[in-house]
PDB file of C-alpha atoms in Angstrom:
ATOM      1  CA  GLN A   1     106.233  95.943 107.353  1.00  0.00           C
ATOM      2  CA  VAL A   2     102.705  94.606 107.532  1.00  0.00           C
ATOM      3  CA  GLN A   3     102.406  90.864 108.108  1.00  0.00           C
ATOM      4  CA  LEU A   4      99.591  88.497 108.967  1.00  0.00           C
ATOM      5  CA  LYS A   5     100.096  84.847 109.761  1.00  0.00           C
ATOM      6  CA  GLU A   6      97.412  82.243 110.349  1.00  0.00           C
ATOM      7  CA  SER A   7      98.030  79.267 112.586  1.00  0.00           C
ATOM      8  CA  GLY A   8      96.008  76.329 113.776  1.00  0.00           C
ATOM      9  CA  PRO A   9      95.475  72.597 113.413  1.00  0.00           C
ATOM     10  CA  GLY A  10      95.712  71.130 109.955  1.00  0.00           C
ATOM     11  CA  LEU A  11      93.220  68.393 110.753  1.00  0.00           C
ATOM     12  CA  VAL A  12      89.958  68.601 112.644  1.00  0.00           C
ATOM     13  CA  GLN A  13      87.472  65.827 113.240  1.00  0.00           C
ATOM     14  CA  PRO A  14      83.861  66.213 112.123  1.00  0.00           C
ATOM     15  CA  SER A  15      81.577  67.850 114.692  1.00  0.00           C
ATOM     16  CA  GLN A  16      84.575  69.356 116.486  1.00  0.00           C
ATOM     17  CA  THR A  17      85.498  73.024 116.884  1.00  0.00           C
ATOM     18  CA  LEU A  18      88.065  74.819 114.752  1.00  0.00           C
ATOM     19  CA  SER A  19      90.285  77.376 116.446  1.00  0.00           C
ATOM     20  CA  LEU A  20      92.558  79.566 114.344  1.00  0.00           C
ATOM     21  CA  THR A  21      94.831  82.446 115.275  1.00  0.00           C
ATOM     22  CA  CYS A  22      95.878  85.329 113.072  1.00  0.00           C
ATOM     23  CA  THR A  23      99.010  87.021 114.416  1.00  0.00           C
ATOM     24  CA  VAL A  24      99.632  90.431 112.929  1.00  0.00           C
ATOM     25  CA  SER A  25     102.569  92.826 112.900  1.00  0.00           C
ATOM     26  CA  GLY A  26     103.228  96.230 111.430  1.00  0.00           C
ATOM     27  CA  PHE A  27      99.836  97.635 112.362  1.00  0.00           C
ATOM     28  CA  SER A  28      97.477  97.914 115.301  1.00  0.00           C
ATOM     29  CA  LEU A  29      94.190  96.067 115.626  1.00  0.00           C
ATOM     30  CA  THR A  30      92.698  99.308 116.911  1.00  0.00           C
ATOM     31  CA  SER A  31      93.531 101.032 113.620  1.00  0.00           C
ATOM     32  CA  TYR A  32      92.585  98.368 111.063  1.00  0.00           C
ATOM     33  CA  HIS A  33      89.733  95.893 110.763  1.00  0.00           C
ATOM     34  CA  VAL A  34      90.621  92.237 110.190  1.00  0.00           C
ATOM     35  CA  SER A  35      88.593  89.904 108.008  1.00  0.00           C
ATOM     36  CA  TRP A  36      88.497  86.140 107.609  1.00  0.00           C
ATOM     37  CA  VAL A  37      88.019  84.547 104.187  1.00  0.00           C
ATOM     38  CA  ARG A  38      88.115  80.872 103.265  1.00  0.00           C
ATOM     39  CA  GLN A  39      88.595  78.908 100.073  1.00  0.00           C
ATOM     40  CA  PRO A  40      87.688  75.230  99.616  1.00  0.00           C
ATOM     41  CA  PRO A  41      90.149  73.298  97.451  1.00  0.00           C
ATOM     42  CA  GLY A  42      89.756  74.246  93.815  1.00  0.00           C
ATOM     43  CA  LYS A  43      86.868  76.606  94.556  1.00  0.00           C
ATOM     44  CA  GLY A  44      86.250  80.305  95.039  1.00  0.00           C
ATOM     45  CA  LEU A  45      86.540  82.694  97.952  1.00  0.00           C
ATOM     46  CA  GLU A  46      83.992  82.989 100.739  1.00  0.00           C
ATOM     47  CA  TRP A  47      83.869  85.924 103.136  1.00  0.00           C
ATOM     48  CA  MET A  48      83.385  84.681 106.689  1.00  0.00           C
ATOM     49  CA  GLY A  49      83.412  87.701 108.954  1.00  0.00           C
ATOM     50  CA  VAL A  50      85.167  90.806 110.206  1.00  0.00           C
ATOM     51  CA  ILE A  51      86.235  92.284 113.513  1.00  0.00           C
ATOM     52  CA  TRP A  52      86.119  96.044 113.489  1.00  0.00           C
ATOM     53  CA  THR A  53      88.663  98.342 115.096  1.00  0.00           C
ATOM     54  CA  GLY A  54      86.260  98.908 117.975  1.00  0.00           C
ATOM     55  CA  GLY A  55      85.957  95.182 118.618  1.00  0.00           C
ATOM     56  CA  SER A  56      82.487  94.544 117.267  1.00  0.00           C
ATOM     57  CA  THR A  57      81.981  91.869 114.649  1.00  0.00           C
ATOM     58  CA  ALA A  58      79.925  91.011 111.585  1.00  0.00           C
ATOM     59  CA  TYR A  59      79.474  87.534 110.176  1.00  0.00           C
ATOM     60  CA  ASN A  60      78.374  85.757 107.054  1.00  0.00           C
ATOM     61  CA  SER A  61      74.765  84.872 107.734  1.00  0.00           C
ATOM     62  CA  LEU A  62      75.346  81.316 106.529  1.00  0.00           C
ATOM     63  CA  LEU A  63      78.011  80.792 109.209  1.00  0.00           C
ATOM     64  CA  LYS A  64      76.774  83.090 111.948  1.00  0.00           C
ATOM     65  CA  SER A  65      75.355  80.380 114.182  1.00  0.00           C
ATOM     66  CA  ARG A  66      78.692  78.525 114.251  1.00  0.00           C
ATOM     67  CA  LEU A  67      81.255  81.313 114.003  1.00  0.00           C
ATOM     68  CA  SER A  68      82.943  83.610 116.508  1.00  0.00           C
ATOM     69  CA  ILE A  69      85.714  86.139 115.917  1.00  0.00           C
ATOM     70  CA  SER A  70      87.565  87.815 118.764  1.00  0.00           C
ATOM     71  CA  ARG A  71      90.926  89.419 119.443  1.00  0.00           C
ATOM     72  CA  ASP A  72      93.661  90.124 121.961  1.00  0.00           C
ATOM     73  CA  ILE A  73      95.006  93.592 121.231  1.00  0.00           C
ATOM     74  CA  SER A  74      97.997  93.227 123.542  1.00  0.00           C
ATOM     75  CA  LYS A  75      99.139  90.153 121.631  1.00  0.00           C
ATOM     76  CA  SER A  76      98.165  91.497 118.189  1.00  0.00           C
ATOM     77  CA  GLN A  77      96.107  88.398 117.594  1.00  0.00           C
ATOM     78  CA  VAL A  78      92.705  87.755 116.079  1.00  0.00           C
ATOM     79  CA  PHE A  79      90.915  84.490 116.750  1.00  0.00           C
ATOM     80  CA  LEU A  80      88.427  82.502 114.728  1.00  0.00           C
ATOM     81  CA  LYS A  81      86.345  79.773 116.304  1.00  0.00           C
ATOM     82  CA  MET A  82      83.841  77.728 114.374  1.00  0.00           C
ATOM     83  CA  ASN A  83      81.967  74.794 115.801  1.00  0.00           C
ATOM     84  CA  SER A  84      80.187  71.752 114.418  1.00  0.00           C
ATOM     85  CA  LEU A  85      82.658  71.342 111.590  1.00  0.00           C
ATOM     86  CA  GLN A  86      81.716  69.214 108.597  1.00  0.00           C
ATOM     87  CA  THR A  87      83.703  67.967 105.618  1.00  0.00           C
ATOM     88  CA  GLU A  88      82.513  70.912 103.549  1.00  0.00           C
ATOM     89  CA  ASP A  89      84.418  73.201 105.922  1.00  0.00           C
ATOM     90  CA  THR A  90      87.656  71.817 104.517  1.00  0.00           C
ATOM     91  CA  ALA A  91      89.395  74.880 103.113  1.00  0.00           C
ATOM     92  CA  THR A  92      92.304  77.267 103.262  1.00  0.00           C
ATOM     93  CA  TYR A  93      91.507  79.948 105.795  1.00  0.00           C
ATOM     94  CA  TYR A  94      92.908  83.443 105.330  1.00  0.00           C
ATOM     95  CA  CYS A  95      92.986  86.486 107.561  1.00  0.00           C
ATOM     96  CA  ALA A  96      93.339  89.848 105.890  1.00  0.00           C
ATOM     97  CA  ARG A  97      93.875  93.432 106.935  1.00  0.00           C
ATOM     98  CA  GLY A  98      90.986  95.713 106.240  1.00  0.00           C
ATOM     99  CA  GLY A  99      87.256  95.612 106.059  1.00  0.00           C
ATOM    100  CA  GLY A 100      85.439  96.142 102.816  1.00  0.00           C
ATOM    101  CA  TYR A 101      88.576  95.554 100.859  1.00  0.00           C
ATOM    102  CA  SER A 102      91.748  93.991 102.184  1.00  0.00           C
ATOM    103  CA  GLU A 103      95.143  95.340 101.284  1.00  0.00           C
ATOM    104  CA  ASP A 104      97.214  92.626 102.952  1.00  0.00           C
ATOM    105  CA  TRP A 105      96.578  88.920 103.386  1.00  0.00           C
ATOM    106  CA  GLY A 106      98.163  86.121 105.322  1.00  0.00           C
ATOM    107  CA  GLN A 107      99.538  83.092 103.537  1.00  0.00           C
ATOM    108  CA  GLY A 108      96.550  81.027 104.634  1.00  0.00           C
ATOM    109  CA  VAL A 109      96.266  77.834 106.629  1.00  0.00           C
ATOM    110  CA  MET A 110      94.831  74.645 105.183  1.00  0.00           C
ATOM    111  CA  VAL A 111      92.305  72.908 107.402  1.00  0.00           C
ATOM    112  CA  THR A 112      91.020  69.442 106.604  1.00  0.00           C
ATOM    113  CA  VAL A 113      87.914  68.109 108.308  1.00  0.00           C
ATOM    114  CA  SER A 114      88.141  64.347 108.411  1.00  0.00           C
ATOM    115  CA  SER A 115      87.924  61.454 110.807  1.00  0.00           C
TER     116      SER A 115
ATOM    117  CA  ASP B   1      72.337  87.924 100.061  1.00  0.00           C
ATOM    118  CA  VAL B   2      73.751  89.781  97.061  1.00  0.00           C
ATOM    119  CA  VAL B   3      74.732  87.355  94.325  1.00  0.00           C
ATOM    120  CA  MET B   4      77.782  88.334  92.296  1.00  0.00           C
ATOM    121  CA  THR B   5      77.899  86.781  88.840  1.00  0.00           C
ATOM    122  CA  GLN B   6      81.222  86.836  87.053  1.00  0.00           C
ATOM    123  CA  THR B   7      81.674  86.102  83.378  1.00  0.00           C
ATOM    124  CA  PRO B   8      83.349  84.423  81.705  1.00  0.00           C
ATOM    125  CA  VAL B   9      84.410  81.580  83.959  1.00  0.00           C
ATOM    126  CA  SER B  10      87.479  81.000  81.804  1.00  0.00           C
ATOM    127  CA  LEU B  11      89.177  83.566  79.591  1.00  0.00           C
ATOM    128  CA  PRO B  12      91.933  82.449  77.201  1.00  0.00           C
ATOM    129  CA  VAL B  13      94.153  85.346  76.162  1.00  0.00           C
ATOM    130  CA  SER B  14      97.294  85.955  74.176  1.00  0.00           C
ATOM    131  CA  LEU B  15     100.238  87.734  75.730  1.00  0.00           C
ATOM    132  CA  GLY B  16     100.047  91.366  74.763  1.00  0.00           C
ATOM    133  CA  GLY B  17      96.333  91.126  74.182  1.00  0.00           C
ATOM    134  CA  GLN B  18      93.376  92.547  76.076  1.00  0.00           C
ATOM    135  CA  ALA B  19      91.019  90.901  78.560  1.00  0.00           C
ATOM    136  CA  SER B  20      87.680  91.993  79.925  1.00  0.00           C
ATOM    137  CA  ILE B  21      85.884  90.458  82.918  1.00  0.00           C
ATOM    138  CA  SER B  22      82.297  91.232  83.854  1.00  0.00           C
ATOM    139  CA  CYS B  23      80.823  91.239  87.353  1.00  0.00           C
ATOM    140  CA  ARG B  24      77.103  91.737  87.840  1.00  0.00           C
ATOM    141  CA  SER B  25      75.305  92.031  91.162  1.00  0.00           C
ATOM    142  CA  SER B  26      71.759  90.973  92.000  1.00  0.00           C
ATOM    143  CA  GLN B  27      71.085  94.408  93.482  1.00  0.00           C
ATOM    144  CA  SER B  28      72.581  97.855  93.290  1.00  0.00           C
ATOM    145  CA  LEU B  29      75.926  98.263  95.031  1.00  0.00           C
ATOM    146  CA  VAL B  30      75.435 101.951  95.689  1.00  0.00           C
ATOM    147  CA  HIS B  31      75.646 102.421  99.444  1.00  0.00           C
ATOM    148  CA  SER B  32      73.371 104.839 101.273  1.00  0.00           C
ATOM    149  CA  ASN B  33      76.431 107.084 101.655  1.00  0.00           C
ATOM    150  CA  GLY B  34      76.732 107.315  97.881  1.00  0.00           C
ATOM    151  CA  ASN B  35      79.836 105.162  97.549  1.00  0.00           C
ATOM    152  CA  THR B  36      79.982 101.918  95.592  1.00  0.00           C
ATOM    153  CA  TYR B  37      81.950  99.165  97.290  1.00  0.00           C
ATOM    154  CA  LEU B  38      82.998  96.886  94.457  1.00  0.00           C
ATOM    155  CA  HIS B  39      86.559  95.604  94.421  1.00  0.00           C
ATOM    156  CA  TRP B  40      88.741  93.315  92.323  1.00  0.00           C
ATOM    157  CA  TYR B  41      91.343  90.757  93.371  1.00  0.00           C
ATOM    158  CA  LEU B  42      93.827  88.554  91.550  1.00  0.00           C
ATOM    159  CA  GLN B  43      94.857  85.218  92.985  1.00  0.00           C
ATOM    160  CA  LYS B  44      97.929  83.788  91.311  1.00  0.00           C
ATOM    161  CA  PRO B  45      98.481  80.019  91.500  1.00  0.00           C
ATOM    162  CA  GLY B  46      99.480  78.943  94.997  1.00  0.00           C
ATOM    163  CA  GLN B  47      99.248  82.466  96.389  1.00  0.00           C
ATOM    164  CA  SER B  48      96.918  84.539  98.522  1.00  0.00           C
ATOM    165  CA  PRO B  49      94.572  86.981  96.794  1.00  0.00           C
ATOM    166  CA  GLN B  50      95.980  90.418  96.077  1.00  0.00           C
ATOM    167  CA  LEU B  51      94.011  93.627  95.802  1.00  0.00           C
ATOM    168  CA  LEU B  52      93.948  95.209  92.356  1.00  0.00           C
ATOM    169  CA  ILE B  53      91.089  97.701  92.298  1.00  0.00           C
ATOM    170  CA  TYR B  54      88.999  99.147  95.125  1.00  0.00           C
ATOM    171  CA  ARG B  55      85.711 101.038  94.982  1.00  0.00           C
ATOM    172  CA  VAL B  56      85.123 100.319  91.293  1.00  0.00           C
ATOM    173  CA  SER B  57      87.989 102.154  89.656  1.00  0.00           C
ATOM    174  CA  ASN B  58      90.801 102.941  92.099  1.00  0.00           C
ATOM    175  CA  ARG B  59      94.023 101.098  91.407  1.00  0.00           C
ATOM    176  CA  PHE B  60      95.745  99.863  94.552  1.00  0.00           C
ATOM    177  CA  SER B  61      99.306 100.926  95.198  1.00  0.00           C
ATOM    178  CA  GLY B  62     101.755  99.328  92.784  1.00  0.00           C
ATOM    179  CA  VAL B  63      99.111  97.986  90.410  1.00  0.00           C
ATOM    180  CA  PRO B  64     100.073  98.752  86.792  1.00  0.00           C
ATOM    181  CA  ASP B  65      97.880 101.107  84.798  1.00  0.00           C
ATOM    182  CA  ARG B  66      97.206  98.199  82.424  1.00  0.00           C
ATOM    183  CA  PHE B  67      94.454  97.334  84.907  1.00  0.00           C
ATOM    184  CA  SER B  68      91.321  99.436  84.913  1.00  0.00           C
ATOM    185  CA  GLY B  69      87.938  99.102  86.585  1.00  0.00           C
ATOM    186  CA  SER B  70      84.659 100.664  85.625  1.00  0.00           C
ATOM    187  CA  GLY B  71      80.937 100.361  86.070  1.00  0.00           C
ATOM    188  CA  SER B  72      78.067 101.468  88.227  1.00  0.00           C
ATOM    189  CA  GLY B  73      74.946 100.185  89.931  1.00  0.00           C
ATOM    190  CA  THR B  74      74.898  96.466  89.190  1.00  0.00           C
ATOM    191  CA  ASP B  75      77.277  96.170  86.246  1.00  0.00           C
ATOM    192  CA  PHE B  76      81.057  96.290  86.570  1.00  0.00           C
ATOM    193  CA  THR B  77      84.038  95.498  84.381  1.00  0.00           C
ATOM    194  CA  LEU B  78      87.731  94.840  84.896  1.00  0.00           C
ATOM    195  CA  LYS B  79      89.912  95.380  81.849  1.00  0.00           C
ATOM    196  CA  ILE B  80      93.484  94.288  81.405  1.00  0.00           C
ATOM    197  CA  SER B  81      95.408  95.653  78.468  1.00  0.00           C
ATOM    198  CA  ARG B  82      98.694  94.274  77.150  1.00  0.00           C
ATOM    199  CA  VAL B  83      98.389  91.063  79.174  1.00  0.00           C
ATOM    200  CA  GLU B  84     101.666  89.883  80.696  1.00  0.00           C
ATOM    201  CA  PRO B  85     102.545  86.441  82.085  1.00  0.00           C
ATOM    202  CA  GLU B  86     102.260  87.670  85.687  1.00  0.00           C
ATOM    203  CA  ASP B  87      98.610  88.622  85.049  1.00  0.00           C
ATOM    204  CA  LEU B  88      97.538  84.983  84.724  1.00  0.00           C
ATOM    205  CA  GLY B  89      95.435  83.558  87.529  1.00  0.00           C
ATOM    206  CA  ASP B  90      91.987  83.772  89.058  1.00  0.00           C
ATOM    207  CA  TYR B  91      90.175  87.088  89.274  1.00  0.00           C
ATOM    208  CA  TYR B  92      87.437  87.774  91.800  1.00  0.00           C
ATOM    209  CA  CYS B  93      85.098  90.662  92.365  1.00  0.00           C
ATOM    210  CA  LEU B  94      83.888  91.431  95.878  1.00  0.00           C
ATOM    211  CA  GLN B  95      81.015  93.597  97.034  1.00  0.00           C
ATOM    212  CA  SER B  96      81.130  95.123 100.502  1.00  0.00           C
ATOM    213  CA  THR B  97      78.105  97.390 100.231  1.00  0.00           C
ATOM    214  CA  HIS B  98      75.659  94.893 101.698  1.00  0.00           C
ATOM    215  CA  PHE B  99      76.133  92.310 104.448  1.00  0.00           C
ATOM    216  CA  PRO B 100      77.144  89.599 104.047  1.00  0.00           C
ATOM    217  CA  TRP B 101      79.921  90.671 101.745  1.00  0.00           C
ATOM    218  CA  THR B 102      80.057  88.366  98.749  1.00  0.00           C
ATOM    219  CA  PHE B 103      82.576  87.359  96.130  1.00  0.00           C
ATOM    220  CA  GLY B 104      81.967  86.525  92.516  1.00  0.00           C
ATOM    221  CA  GLY B 105      82.622  82.968  91.447  1.00  0.00           C
ATOM    222  CA  GLY B 106      85.913  83.838  89.789  1.00  0.00           C
ATOM    223  CA  THR B 107      87.365  84.095  86.288  1.00  0.00           C
ATOM    224  CA  LYS B 108      90.429  82.127  85.282  1.00  0.00           C
ATOM    225  CA  LEU B 109      92.685  84.110  82.965  1.00  0.00           C
ATOM    226  CA  GLU B 110      94.835  81.670  81.020  1.00  0.00           C
ATOM    227  CA  LEU B 111      96.969  81.546  77.929  1.00  0.00           C
ATOM    228  CA  LYS B 112      95.296  80.850  74.646  1.00  0.00           C
TER     229      LYS B 112
END
């Protein structure tokens, strides 16, 4: 059974770095790409980036300077790091299986940026 | 970046009725390999998005045939026939032909 679960701090201070983990099961990170998508409260979806099966990455150009996606295959984990957080980064962050279109999504983790 | 414009923003429907959502892109979504990477998602209240349609017209596993996708180039449509209560929520189109991938702004399907 395919599962993805996001984890990380619920509250981050402005200017700090956000670190999130997506722990997957039921599939291998070498067989499926993993994407990150976020959604501010009451707003639409924003694609953030993807890590391909080979380990390379692609990012939303608007976030590229602040965003990094990596993985640990042995732990079946994908990591998102984004620095210089501002209040507008407050959102639910999702990881999803697949690139292009995602068949399975995590439940999401709400991150609030506030002092 | 490719801008995806969804209309309408809100779509009141009656149960058993039909709904149609438009998604238009600021440039052609035909990839150099000939495929068109336009997909549709439904996000029910309090839930994660779920894939409905991939590559314009392919229903994802388990998606009822009441859902159909069509279109080409820059103009795409999602149609829902015989709307049921579980169809209510926010619908999004997504293009993954051009980087960065971009979502439409969403369409809220609600009861009339």
